[in-house]
mmCIF file with all atom_site columns, C-alpha atoms and ligand atoms in Angstrom:
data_model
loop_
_atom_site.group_PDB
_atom_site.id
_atom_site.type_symbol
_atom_site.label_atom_id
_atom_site.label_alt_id
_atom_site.label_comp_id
_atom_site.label_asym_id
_atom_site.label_entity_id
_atom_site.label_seq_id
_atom_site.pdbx_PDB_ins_code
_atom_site.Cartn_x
_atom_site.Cartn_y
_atom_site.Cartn_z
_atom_site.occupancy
_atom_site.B_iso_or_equiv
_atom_site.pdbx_formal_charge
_atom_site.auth_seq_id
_atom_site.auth_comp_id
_atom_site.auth_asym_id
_atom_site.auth_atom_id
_atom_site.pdbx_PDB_model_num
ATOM   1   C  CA  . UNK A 1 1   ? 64.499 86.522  -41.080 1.00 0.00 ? 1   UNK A CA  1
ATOM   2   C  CA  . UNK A 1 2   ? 62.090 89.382  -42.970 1.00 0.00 ? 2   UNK A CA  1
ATOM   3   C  CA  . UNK A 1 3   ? 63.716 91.834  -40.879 1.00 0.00 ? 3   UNK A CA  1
ATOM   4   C  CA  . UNK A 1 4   ? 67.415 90.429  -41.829 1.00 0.00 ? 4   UNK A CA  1
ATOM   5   C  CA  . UNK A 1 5   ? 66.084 90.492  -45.283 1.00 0.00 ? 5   UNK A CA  1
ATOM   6   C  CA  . UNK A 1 6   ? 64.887 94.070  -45.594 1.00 0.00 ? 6   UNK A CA  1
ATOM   7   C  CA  . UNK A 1 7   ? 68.245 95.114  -43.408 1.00 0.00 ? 7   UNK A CA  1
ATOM   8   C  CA  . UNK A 1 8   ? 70.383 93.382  -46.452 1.00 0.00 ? 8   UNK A CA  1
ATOM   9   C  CA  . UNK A 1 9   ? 67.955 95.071  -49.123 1.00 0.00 ? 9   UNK A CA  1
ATOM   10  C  CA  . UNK A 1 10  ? 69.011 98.893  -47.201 1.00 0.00 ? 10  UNK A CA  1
ATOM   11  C  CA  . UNK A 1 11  ? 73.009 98.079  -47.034 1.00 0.00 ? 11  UNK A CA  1
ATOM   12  C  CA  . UNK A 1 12  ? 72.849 96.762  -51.068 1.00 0.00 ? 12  UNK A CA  1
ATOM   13  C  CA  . UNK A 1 13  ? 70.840 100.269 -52.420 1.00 0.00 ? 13  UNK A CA  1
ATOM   14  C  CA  . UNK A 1 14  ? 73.160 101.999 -50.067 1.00 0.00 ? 14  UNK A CA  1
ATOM   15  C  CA  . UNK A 1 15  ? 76.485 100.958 -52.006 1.00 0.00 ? 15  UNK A CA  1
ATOM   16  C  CA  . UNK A 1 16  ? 74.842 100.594 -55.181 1.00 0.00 ? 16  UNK A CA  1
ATOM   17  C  CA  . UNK A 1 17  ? 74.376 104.750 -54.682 1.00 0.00 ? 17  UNK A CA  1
ATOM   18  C  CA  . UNK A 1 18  ? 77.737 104.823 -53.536 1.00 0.00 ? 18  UNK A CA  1
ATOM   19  C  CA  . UNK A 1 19  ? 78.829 103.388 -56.694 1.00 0.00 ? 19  UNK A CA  1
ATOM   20  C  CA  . UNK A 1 20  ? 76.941 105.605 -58.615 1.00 0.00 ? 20  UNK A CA  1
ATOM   21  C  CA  . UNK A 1 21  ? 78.452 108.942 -56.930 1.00 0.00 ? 21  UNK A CA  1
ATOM   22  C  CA  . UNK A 1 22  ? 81.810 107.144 -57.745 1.00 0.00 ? 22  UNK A CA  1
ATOM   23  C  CA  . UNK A 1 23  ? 81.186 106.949 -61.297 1.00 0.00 ? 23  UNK A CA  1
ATOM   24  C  CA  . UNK A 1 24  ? 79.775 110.735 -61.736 1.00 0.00 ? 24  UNK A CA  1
ATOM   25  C  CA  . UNK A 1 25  ? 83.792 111.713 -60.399 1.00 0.00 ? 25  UNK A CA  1
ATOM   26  C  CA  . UNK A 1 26  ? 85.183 109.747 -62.960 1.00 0.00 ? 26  UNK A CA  1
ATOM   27  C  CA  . UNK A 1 27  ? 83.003 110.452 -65.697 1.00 0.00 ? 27  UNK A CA  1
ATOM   28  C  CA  . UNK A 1 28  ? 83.579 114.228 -64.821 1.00 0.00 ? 28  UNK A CA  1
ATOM   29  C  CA  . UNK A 1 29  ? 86.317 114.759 -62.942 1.00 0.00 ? 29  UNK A CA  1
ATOM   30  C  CA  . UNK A 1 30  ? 85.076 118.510 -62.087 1.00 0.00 ? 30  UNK A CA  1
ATOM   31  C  CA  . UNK A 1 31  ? 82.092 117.239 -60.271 1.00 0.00 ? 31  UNK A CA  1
ATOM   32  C  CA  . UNK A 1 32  ? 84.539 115.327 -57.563 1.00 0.00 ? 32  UNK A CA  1
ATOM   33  C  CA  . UNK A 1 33  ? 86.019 118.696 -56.477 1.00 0.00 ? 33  UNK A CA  1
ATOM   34  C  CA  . UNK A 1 34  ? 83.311 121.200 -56.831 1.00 0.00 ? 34  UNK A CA  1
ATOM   35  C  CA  . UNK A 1 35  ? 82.493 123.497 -54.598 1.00 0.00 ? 35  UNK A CA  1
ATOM   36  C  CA  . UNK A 1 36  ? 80.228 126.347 -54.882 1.00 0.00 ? 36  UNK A CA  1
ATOM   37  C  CA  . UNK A 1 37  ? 82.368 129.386 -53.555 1.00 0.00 ? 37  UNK A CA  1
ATOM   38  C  CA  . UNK A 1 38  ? 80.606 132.877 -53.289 1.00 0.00 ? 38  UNK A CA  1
ATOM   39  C  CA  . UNK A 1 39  ? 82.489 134.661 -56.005 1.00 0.00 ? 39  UNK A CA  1
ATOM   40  C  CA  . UNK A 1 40  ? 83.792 131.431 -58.332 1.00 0.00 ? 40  UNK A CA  1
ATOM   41  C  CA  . UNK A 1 41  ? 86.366 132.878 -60.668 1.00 0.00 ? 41  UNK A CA  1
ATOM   42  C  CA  . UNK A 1 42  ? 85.168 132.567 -64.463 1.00 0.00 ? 42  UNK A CA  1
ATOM   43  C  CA  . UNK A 1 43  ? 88.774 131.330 -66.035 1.00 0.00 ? 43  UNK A CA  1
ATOM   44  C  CA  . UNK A 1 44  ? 89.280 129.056 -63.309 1.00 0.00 ? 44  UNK A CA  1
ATOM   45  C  CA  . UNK A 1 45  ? 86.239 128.026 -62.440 1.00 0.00 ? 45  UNK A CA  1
ATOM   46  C  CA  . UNK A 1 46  ? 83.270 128.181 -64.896 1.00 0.00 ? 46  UNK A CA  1
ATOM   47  C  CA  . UNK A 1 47  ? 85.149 128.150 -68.050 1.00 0.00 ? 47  UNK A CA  1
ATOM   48  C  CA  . UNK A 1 48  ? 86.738 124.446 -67.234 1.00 0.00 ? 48  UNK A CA  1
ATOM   49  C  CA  . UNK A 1 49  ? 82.834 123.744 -67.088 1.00 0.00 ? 49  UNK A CA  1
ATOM   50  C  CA  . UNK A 1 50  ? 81.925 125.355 -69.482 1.00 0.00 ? 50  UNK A CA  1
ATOM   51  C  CA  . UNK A 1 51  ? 84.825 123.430 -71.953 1.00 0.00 ? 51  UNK A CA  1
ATOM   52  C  CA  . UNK A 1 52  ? 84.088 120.235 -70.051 1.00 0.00 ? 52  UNK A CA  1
ATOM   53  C  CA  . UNK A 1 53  ? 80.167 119.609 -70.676 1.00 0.00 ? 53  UNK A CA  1
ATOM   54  C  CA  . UNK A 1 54  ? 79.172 122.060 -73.609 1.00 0.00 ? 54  UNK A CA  1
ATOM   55  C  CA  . UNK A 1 55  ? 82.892 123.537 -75.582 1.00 0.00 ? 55  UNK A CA  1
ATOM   56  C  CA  . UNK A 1 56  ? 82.562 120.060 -77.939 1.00 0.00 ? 56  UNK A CA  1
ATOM   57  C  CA  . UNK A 1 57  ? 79.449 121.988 -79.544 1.00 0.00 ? 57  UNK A CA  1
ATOM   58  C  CA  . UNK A 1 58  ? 79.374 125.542 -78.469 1.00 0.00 ? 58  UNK A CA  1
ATOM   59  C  CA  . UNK A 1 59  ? 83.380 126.027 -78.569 1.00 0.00 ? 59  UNK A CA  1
ATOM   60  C  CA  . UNK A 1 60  ? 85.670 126.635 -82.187 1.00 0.00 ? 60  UNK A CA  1
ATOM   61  C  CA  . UNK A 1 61  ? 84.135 127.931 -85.312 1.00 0.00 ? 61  UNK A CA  1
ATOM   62  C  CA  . UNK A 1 62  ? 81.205 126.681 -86.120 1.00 0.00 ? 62  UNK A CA  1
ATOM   63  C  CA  . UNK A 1 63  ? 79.515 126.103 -82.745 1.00 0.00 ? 63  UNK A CA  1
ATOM   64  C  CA  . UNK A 1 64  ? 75.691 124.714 -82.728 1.00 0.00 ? 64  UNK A CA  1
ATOM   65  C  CA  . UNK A 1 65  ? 73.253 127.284 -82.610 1.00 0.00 ? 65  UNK A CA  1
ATOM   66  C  CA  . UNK A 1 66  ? 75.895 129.500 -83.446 1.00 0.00 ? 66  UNK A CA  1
ATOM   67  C  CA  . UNK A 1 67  ? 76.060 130.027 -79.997 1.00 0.00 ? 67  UNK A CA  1
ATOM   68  C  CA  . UNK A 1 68  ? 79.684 129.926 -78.632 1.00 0.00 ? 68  UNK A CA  1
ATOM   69  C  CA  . UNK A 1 69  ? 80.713 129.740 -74.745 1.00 0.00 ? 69  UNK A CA  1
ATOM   70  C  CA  . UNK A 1 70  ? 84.350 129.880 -75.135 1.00 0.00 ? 70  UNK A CA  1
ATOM   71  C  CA  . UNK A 1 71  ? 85.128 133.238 -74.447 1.00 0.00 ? 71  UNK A CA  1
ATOM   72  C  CA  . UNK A 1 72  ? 84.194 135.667 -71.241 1.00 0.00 ? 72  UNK A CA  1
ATOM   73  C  CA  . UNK A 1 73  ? 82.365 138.299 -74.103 1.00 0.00 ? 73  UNK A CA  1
ATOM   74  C  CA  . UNK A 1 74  ? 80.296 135.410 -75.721 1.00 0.00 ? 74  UNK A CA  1
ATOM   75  C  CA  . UNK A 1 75  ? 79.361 133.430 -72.415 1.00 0.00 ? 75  UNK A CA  1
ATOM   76  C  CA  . UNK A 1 76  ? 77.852 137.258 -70.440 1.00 0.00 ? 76  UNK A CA  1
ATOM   77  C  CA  . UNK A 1 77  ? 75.815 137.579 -73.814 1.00 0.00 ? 77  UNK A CA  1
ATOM   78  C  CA  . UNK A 1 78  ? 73.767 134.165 -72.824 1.00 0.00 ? 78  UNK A CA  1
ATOM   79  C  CA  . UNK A 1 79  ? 73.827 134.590 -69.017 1.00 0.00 ? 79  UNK A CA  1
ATOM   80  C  CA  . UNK A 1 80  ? 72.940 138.241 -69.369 1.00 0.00 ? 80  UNK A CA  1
ATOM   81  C  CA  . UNK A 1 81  ? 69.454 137.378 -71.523 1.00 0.00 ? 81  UNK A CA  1
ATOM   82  C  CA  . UNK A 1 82  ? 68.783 134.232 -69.507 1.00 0.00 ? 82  UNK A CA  1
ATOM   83  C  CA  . UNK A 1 83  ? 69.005 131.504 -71.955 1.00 0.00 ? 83  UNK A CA  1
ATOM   84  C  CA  . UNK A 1 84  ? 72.245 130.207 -70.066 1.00 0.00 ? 84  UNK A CA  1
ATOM   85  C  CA  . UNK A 1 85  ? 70.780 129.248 -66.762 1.00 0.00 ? 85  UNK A CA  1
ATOM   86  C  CA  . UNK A 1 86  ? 67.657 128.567 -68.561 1.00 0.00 ? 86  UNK A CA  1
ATOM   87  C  CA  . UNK A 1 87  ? 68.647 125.951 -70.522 1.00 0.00 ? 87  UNK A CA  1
ATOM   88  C  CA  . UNK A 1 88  ? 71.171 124.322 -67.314 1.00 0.00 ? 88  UNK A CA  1
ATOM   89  C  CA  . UNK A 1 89  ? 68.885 124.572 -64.957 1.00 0.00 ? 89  UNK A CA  1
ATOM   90  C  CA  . UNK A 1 90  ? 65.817 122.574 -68.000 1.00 0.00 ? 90  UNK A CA  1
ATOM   91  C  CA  . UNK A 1 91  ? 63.882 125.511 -67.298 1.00 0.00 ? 91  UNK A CA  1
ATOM   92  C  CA  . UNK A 1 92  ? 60.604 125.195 -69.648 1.00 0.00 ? 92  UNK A CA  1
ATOM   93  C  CA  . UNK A 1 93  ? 60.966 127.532 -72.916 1.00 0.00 ? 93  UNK A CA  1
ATOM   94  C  CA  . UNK A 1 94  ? 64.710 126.714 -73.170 1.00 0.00 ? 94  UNK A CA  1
ATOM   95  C  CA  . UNK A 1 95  ? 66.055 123.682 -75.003 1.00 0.00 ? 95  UNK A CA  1
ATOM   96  C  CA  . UNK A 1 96  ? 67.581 121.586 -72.055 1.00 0.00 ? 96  UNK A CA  1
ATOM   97  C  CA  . UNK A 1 97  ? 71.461 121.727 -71.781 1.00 0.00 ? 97  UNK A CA  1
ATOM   98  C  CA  . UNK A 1 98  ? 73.949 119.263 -71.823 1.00 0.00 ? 98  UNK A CA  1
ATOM   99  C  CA  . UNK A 1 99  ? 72.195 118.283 -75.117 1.00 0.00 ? 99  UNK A CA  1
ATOM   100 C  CA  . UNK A 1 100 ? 71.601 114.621 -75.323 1.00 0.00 ? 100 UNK A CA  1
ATOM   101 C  CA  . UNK A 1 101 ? 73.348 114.309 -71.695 1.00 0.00 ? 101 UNK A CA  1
ATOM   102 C  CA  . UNK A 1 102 ? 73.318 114.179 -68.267 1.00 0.00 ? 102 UNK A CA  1
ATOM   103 C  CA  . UNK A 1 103 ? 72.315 117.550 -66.765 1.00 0.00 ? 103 UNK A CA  1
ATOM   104 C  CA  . UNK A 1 104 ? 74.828 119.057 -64.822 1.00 0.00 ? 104 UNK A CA  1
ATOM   105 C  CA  . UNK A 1 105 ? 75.332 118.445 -61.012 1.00 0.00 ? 105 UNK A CA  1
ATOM   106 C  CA  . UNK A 1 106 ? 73.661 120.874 -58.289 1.00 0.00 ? 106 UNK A CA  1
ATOM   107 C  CA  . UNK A 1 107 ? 77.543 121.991 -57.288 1.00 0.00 ? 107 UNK A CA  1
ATOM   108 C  CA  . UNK A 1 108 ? 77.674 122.771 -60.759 1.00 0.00 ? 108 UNK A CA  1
ATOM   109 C  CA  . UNK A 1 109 ? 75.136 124.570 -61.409 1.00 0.00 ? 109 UNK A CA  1
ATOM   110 C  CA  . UNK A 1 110 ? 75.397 125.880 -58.389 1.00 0.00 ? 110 UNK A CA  1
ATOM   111 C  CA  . UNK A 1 111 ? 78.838 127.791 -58.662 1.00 0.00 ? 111 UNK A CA  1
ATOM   112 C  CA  . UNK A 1 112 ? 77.592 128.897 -62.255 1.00 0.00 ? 112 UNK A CA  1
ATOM   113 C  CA  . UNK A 1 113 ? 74.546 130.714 -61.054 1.00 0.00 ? 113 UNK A CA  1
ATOM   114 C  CA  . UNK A 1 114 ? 77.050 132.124 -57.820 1.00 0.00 ? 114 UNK A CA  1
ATOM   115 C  CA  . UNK A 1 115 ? 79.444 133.451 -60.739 1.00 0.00 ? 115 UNK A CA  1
ATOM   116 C  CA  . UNK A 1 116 ? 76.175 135.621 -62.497 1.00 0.00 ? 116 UNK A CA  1
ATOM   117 C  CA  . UNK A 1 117 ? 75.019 136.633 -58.707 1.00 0.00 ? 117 UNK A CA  1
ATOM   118 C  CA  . UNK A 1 118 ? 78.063 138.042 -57.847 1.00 0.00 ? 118 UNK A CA  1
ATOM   119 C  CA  . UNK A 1 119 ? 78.800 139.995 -60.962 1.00 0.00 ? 119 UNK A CA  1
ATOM   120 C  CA  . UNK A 1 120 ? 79.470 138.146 -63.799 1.00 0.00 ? 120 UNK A CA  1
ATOM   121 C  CA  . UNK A 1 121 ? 83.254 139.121 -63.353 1.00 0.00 ? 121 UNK A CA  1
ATOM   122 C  CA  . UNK A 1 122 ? 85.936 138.860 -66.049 1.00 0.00 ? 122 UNK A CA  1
ATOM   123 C  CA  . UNK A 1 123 ? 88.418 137.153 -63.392 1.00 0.00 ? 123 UNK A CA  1
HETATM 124 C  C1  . HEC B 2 .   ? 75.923 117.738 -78.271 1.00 0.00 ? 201 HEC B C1  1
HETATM 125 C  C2  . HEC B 2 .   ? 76.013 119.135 -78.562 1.00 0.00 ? 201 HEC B C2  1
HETATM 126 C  C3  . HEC B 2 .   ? 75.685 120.135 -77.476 1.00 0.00 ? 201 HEC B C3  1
HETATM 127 C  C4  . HEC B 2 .   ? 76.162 120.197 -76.194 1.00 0.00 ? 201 HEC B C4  1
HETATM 128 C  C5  . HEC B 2 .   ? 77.123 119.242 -75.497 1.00 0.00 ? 201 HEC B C5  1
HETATM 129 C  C6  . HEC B 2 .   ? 75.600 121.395 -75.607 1.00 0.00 ? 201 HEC B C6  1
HETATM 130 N  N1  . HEC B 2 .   ? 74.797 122.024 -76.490 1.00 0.00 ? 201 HEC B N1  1
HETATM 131 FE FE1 . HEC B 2 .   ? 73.768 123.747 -76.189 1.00 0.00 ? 201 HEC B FE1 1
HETATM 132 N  N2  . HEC B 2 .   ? 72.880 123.575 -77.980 1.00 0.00 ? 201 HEC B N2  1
HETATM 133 C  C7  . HEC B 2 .   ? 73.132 122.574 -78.907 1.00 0.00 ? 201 HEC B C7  1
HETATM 134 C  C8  . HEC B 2 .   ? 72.199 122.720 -80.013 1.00 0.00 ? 201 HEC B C8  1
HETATM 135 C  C9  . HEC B 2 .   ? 72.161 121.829 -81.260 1.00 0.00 ? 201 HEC B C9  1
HETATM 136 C  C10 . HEC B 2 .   ? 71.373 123.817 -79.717 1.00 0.00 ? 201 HEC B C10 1
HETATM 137 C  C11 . HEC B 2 .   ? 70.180 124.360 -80.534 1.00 0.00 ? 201 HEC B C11 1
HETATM 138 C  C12 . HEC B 2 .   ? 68.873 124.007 -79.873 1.00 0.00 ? 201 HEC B C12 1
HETATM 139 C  C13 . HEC B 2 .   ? 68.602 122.539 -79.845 1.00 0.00 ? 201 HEC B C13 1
HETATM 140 O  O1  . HEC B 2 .   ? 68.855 121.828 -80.860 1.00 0.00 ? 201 HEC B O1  1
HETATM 141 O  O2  . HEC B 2 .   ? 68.176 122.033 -78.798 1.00 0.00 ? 201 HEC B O2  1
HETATM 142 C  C14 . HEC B 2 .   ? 71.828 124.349 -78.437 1.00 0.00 ? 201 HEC B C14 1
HETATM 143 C  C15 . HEC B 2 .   ? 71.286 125.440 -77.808 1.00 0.00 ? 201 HEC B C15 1
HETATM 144 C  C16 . HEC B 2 .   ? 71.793 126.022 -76.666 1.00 0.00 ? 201 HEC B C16 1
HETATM 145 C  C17 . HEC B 2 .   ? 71.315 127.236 -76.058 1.00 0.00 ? 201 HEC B C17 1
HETATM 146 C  C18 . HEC B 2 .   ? 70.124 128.058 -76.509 1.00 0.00 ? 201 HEC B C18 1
HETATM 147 C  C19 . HEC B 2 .   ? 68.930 127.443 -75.785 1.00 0.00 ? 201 HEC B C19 1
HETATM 148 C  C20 . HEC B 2 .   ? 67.649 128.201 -75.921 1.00 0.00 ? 201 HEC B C20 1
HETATM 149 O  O3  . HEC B 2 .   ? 66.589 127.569 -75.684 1.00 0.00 ? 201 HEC B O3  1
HETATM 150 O  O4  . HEC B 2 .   ? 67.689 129.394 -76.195 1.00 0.00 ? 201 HEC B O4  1
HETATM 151 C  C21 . HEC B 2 .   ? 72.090 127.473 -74.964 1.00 0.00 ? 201 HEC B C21 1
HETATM 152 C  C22 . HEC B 2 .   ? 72.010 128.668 -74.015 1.00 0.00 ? 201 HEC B C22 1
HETATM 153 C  C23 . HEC B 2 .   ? 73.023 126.388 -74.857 1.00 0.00 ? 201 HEC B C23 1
HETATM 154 N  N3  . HEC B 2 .   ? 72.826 125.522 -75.908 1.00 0.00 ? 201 HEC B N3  1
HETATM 155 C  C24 . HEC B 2 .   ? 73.921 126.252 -73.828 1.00 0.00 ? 201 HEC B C24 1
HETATM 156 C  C25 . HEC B 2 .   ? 74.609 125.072 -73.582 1.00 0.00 ? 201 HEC B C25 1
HETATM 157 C  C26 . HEC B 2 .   ? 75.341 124.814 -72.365 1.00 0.00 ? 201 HEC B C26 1
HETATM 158 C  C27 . HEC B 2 .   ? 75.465 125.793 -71.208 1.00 0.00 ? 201 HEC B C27 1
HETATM 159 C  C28 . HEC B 2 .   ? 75.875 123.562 -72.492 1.00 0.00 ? 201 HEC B C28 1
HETATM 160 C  C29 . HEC B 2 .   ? 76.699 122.816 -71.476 1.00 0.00 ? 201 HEC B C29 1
HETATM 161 C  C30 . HEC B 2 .   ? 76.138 122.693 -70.147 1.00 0.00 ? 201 HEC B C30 1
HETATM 162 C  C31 . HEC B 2 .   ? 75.484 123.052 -73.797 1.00 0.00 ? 201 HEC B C31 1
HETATM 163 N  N4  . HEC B 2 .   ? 74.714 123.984 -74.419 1.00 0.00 ? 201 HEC B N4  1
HETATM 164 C  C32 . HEC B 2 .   ? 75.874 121.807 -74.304 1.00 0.00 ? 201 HEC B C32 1
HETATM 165 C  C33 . HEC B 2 .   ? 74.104 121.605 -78.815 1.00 0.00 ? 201 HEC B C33 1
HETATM 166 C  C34 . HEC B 2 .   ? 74.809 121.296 -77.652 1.00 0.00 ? 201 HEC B C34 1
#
């Protein structure tokens, strides 16, 4: 019976993390299809990120911090002095990015950091 018990207890945190894995692809779409290539391309591949989690505050006119990551020219500026993958990755001494949300998924971060490695290409 204790062992049928602690067998039911493993199956129900099993699909309640299935659920959860669920919900991160519908919350952000991006995150169901990601997948860290090599040499990610930046308009098709880190800028849909990059308008997806942060564009809301960093994107337009007035971005917060006056720090805008709409454009190829303004997005090298922060991965080039480190502040970009600082702040994704909640390195200490950066403020942690998303603010006030979820940080973003490994893949994520992932092709990000694989887009600065291999260049930081305008492609
Ligand atoms: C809800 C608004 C909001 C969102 C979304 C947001 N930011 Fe920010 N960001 C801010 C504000 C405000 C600051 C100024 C510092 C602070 O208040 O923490 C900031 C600061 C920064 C900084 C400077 C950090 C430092 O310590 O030098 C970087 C880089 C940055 N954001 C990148 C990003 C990235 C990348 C994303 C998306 C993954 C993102 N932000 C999403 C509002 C936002």
């Amino acid at each position: 019976m204790q062992r049928l018990f602690i067998l039911l207890s493993w199956l129900s945190i099993l699909l309640l993390s299935a659920c959860y894995y669920d919900k991160e692809g519908i919350l952000y779409p991006e995150t169901a299809n990601c997948v860290p290539t090599a040499s990610p391309s930046f308009l098709n591949e880190v800028l849909p990120l990059l308008n997806g989690r942060c564009n809301n505050c960093h994107g337009g006119n007035s971005p917060s911090a006056n720090i805008r990551l709409d454009a190829y020219a303004e997005v090298v500026i922060y991965a080039n002095n480190g502040s970009l993958m600082g702040s994704i990755n909640h390195s200490g001494g950066y403020s942690p990015m998303p603010k006030n949300s979820g940080k973003m998924s490994a893949c994520e971060i992932q092709k990000i950091q694989n887009w600065i490695s291999a260049g930081k290409l305008n492609n």
